[in-house]
């Protein structure tokens, strides 16, 4: 009987010791936060994320997570990129379906997709920022309040408000225009602006901004099919363009 009691006592002590070890291990285990769904890059920035790069967001009404590029440095960061041109690695003279769904490489040249841009810009009130660089390293930017894109039924009708920036306003004639591609001509010109400019976009009687045109490596190239912002460099080719959005009520740090 005494031997049995000693064995039970030893087992209890072993269990107590094991329990103590487990409690210590649990105390030392990192406490990961509950998985959170972010709607755009600004929500990551407000949560303390500071690194520019790839992030996952969940758009309202979208069927899956979207990987986006977040600019966490420009004007305190929090910008979600919807377009980038920088090296001519991606062909942009594409049709309606490709612009609807998006294409390219998120860490390089890409178009986020008109459906995604619609879902993104209808979650909150957004500001559009366009950053422009020439081949000499000069930089200009333009910002537009109340940037929003309607759905496909409305031909992704574009809306925006007040301009501010250093590049001049080359987007004003595009307001309240439908999106056009090479075989979907929704502009107000007698011809086809996209076929003339070699780049799909929101067109009126063509436009003073051609972000999706042909990438030309020659800074002296001066023609309608290049990437250009008329109020800064006329139709001379630009080296890099980024289009990005951020909520208008974003809190600056």
Short mmCIF file of N, CA and C in Angstrom, two decimals, residues 4 28 56 69 85 97-98 102 129 152 157 161 174 195 208 214 235 248:
data_model
loop_
_atom_site.label_atom_id
_atom_site.label_comp_id
_atom_site.label_asym_id
_atom_site.label_seq_id
_atom_site.Cartn_x
_atom_site.Cartn_y
_atom_site.Cartn_z
N UNK A 4 2.41 1.92 -3.32
CA UNK A 4 1.42 2.44 -4.28
C UNK A 4 1.19 3.92 -4.07
N UNK A 28 5.91 32.23 -22.81
CA UNK A 28 6.98 32.71 -23.69
C UNK A 28 6.58 32.71 -25.16
N UNK A 56 -1.60 42.26 -48.89
CA UNK A 56 -2.89 41.70 -49.28
C UNK A 56 -4.02 42.56 -48.72
N UNK A 69 0.41 46.84 -54.36
CA UNK A 69 1.66 47.50 -53.99
C UNK A 69 1.31 48.73 -53.16
N UNK A 85 4.12 52.49 -64.64
CA UNK A 85 4.96 52.30 -65.82
C UNK A 85 6.37 52.72 -65.44
N UNK A 97 -11.43 43.29 -71.81
CA UNK A 97 -11.40 42.25 -70.77
C UNK A 97 -10.12 42.30 -69.95
N UNK A 98 -9.00 42.58 -70.59
CA UNK A 98 -7.73 42.63 -69.86
C UNK A 98 -7.67 43.84 -68.93
N UNK A 102 -7.33 43.35 -65.06
CA UNK A 102 -5.99 43.73 -64.63
C UNK A 102 -4.93 42.84 -65.26
N UNK A 129 -3.50 60.27 -56.65
CA UNK A 129 -2.21 60.94 -56.81
C UNK A 129 -1.51 60.33 -58.02
N UNK A 152 -18.81 48.25 -64.35
CA UNK A 152 -18.71 47.96 -65.79
C UNK A 152 -19.97 48.36 -66.55
N UNK A 157 -17.29 54.66 -65.59
CA UNK A 157 -17.33 56.12 -65.63
C UNK A 157 -16.44 56.71 -64.54
N UNK A 161 -12.62 65.39 -58.34
CA UNK A 161 -12.88 66.78 -57.99
C UNK A 161 -11.67 67.68 -58.14
N UNK A 174 -10.90 64.66 -68.69
CA UNK A 174 -11.29 63.25 -68.59
C UNK A 174 -12.41 63.02 -67.58
N UNK A 195 -6.79 54.04 -80.36
CA UNK A 195 -5.99 53.58 -81.49
C UNK A 195 -4.97 54.63 -81.90
N UNK A 208 -4.98 64.78 -72.39
CA UNK A 208 -3.68 65.41 -72.17
C UNK A 208 -2.79 64.56 -71.26
N UNK A 214 2.65 53.65 -75.41
CA UNK A 214 3.84 52.85 -75.68
C UNK A 214 5.02 53.39 -74.87
N UNK A 235 4.10 66.34 -75.21
CA UNK A 235 3.98 64.93 -75.59
C UNK A 235 5.34 64.22 -75.61
N UNK A 248 -9.33 60.27 -48.45
CA UNK A 248 -9.17 61.70 -48.24
C UNK A 248 -9.04 62.05 -46.77
#
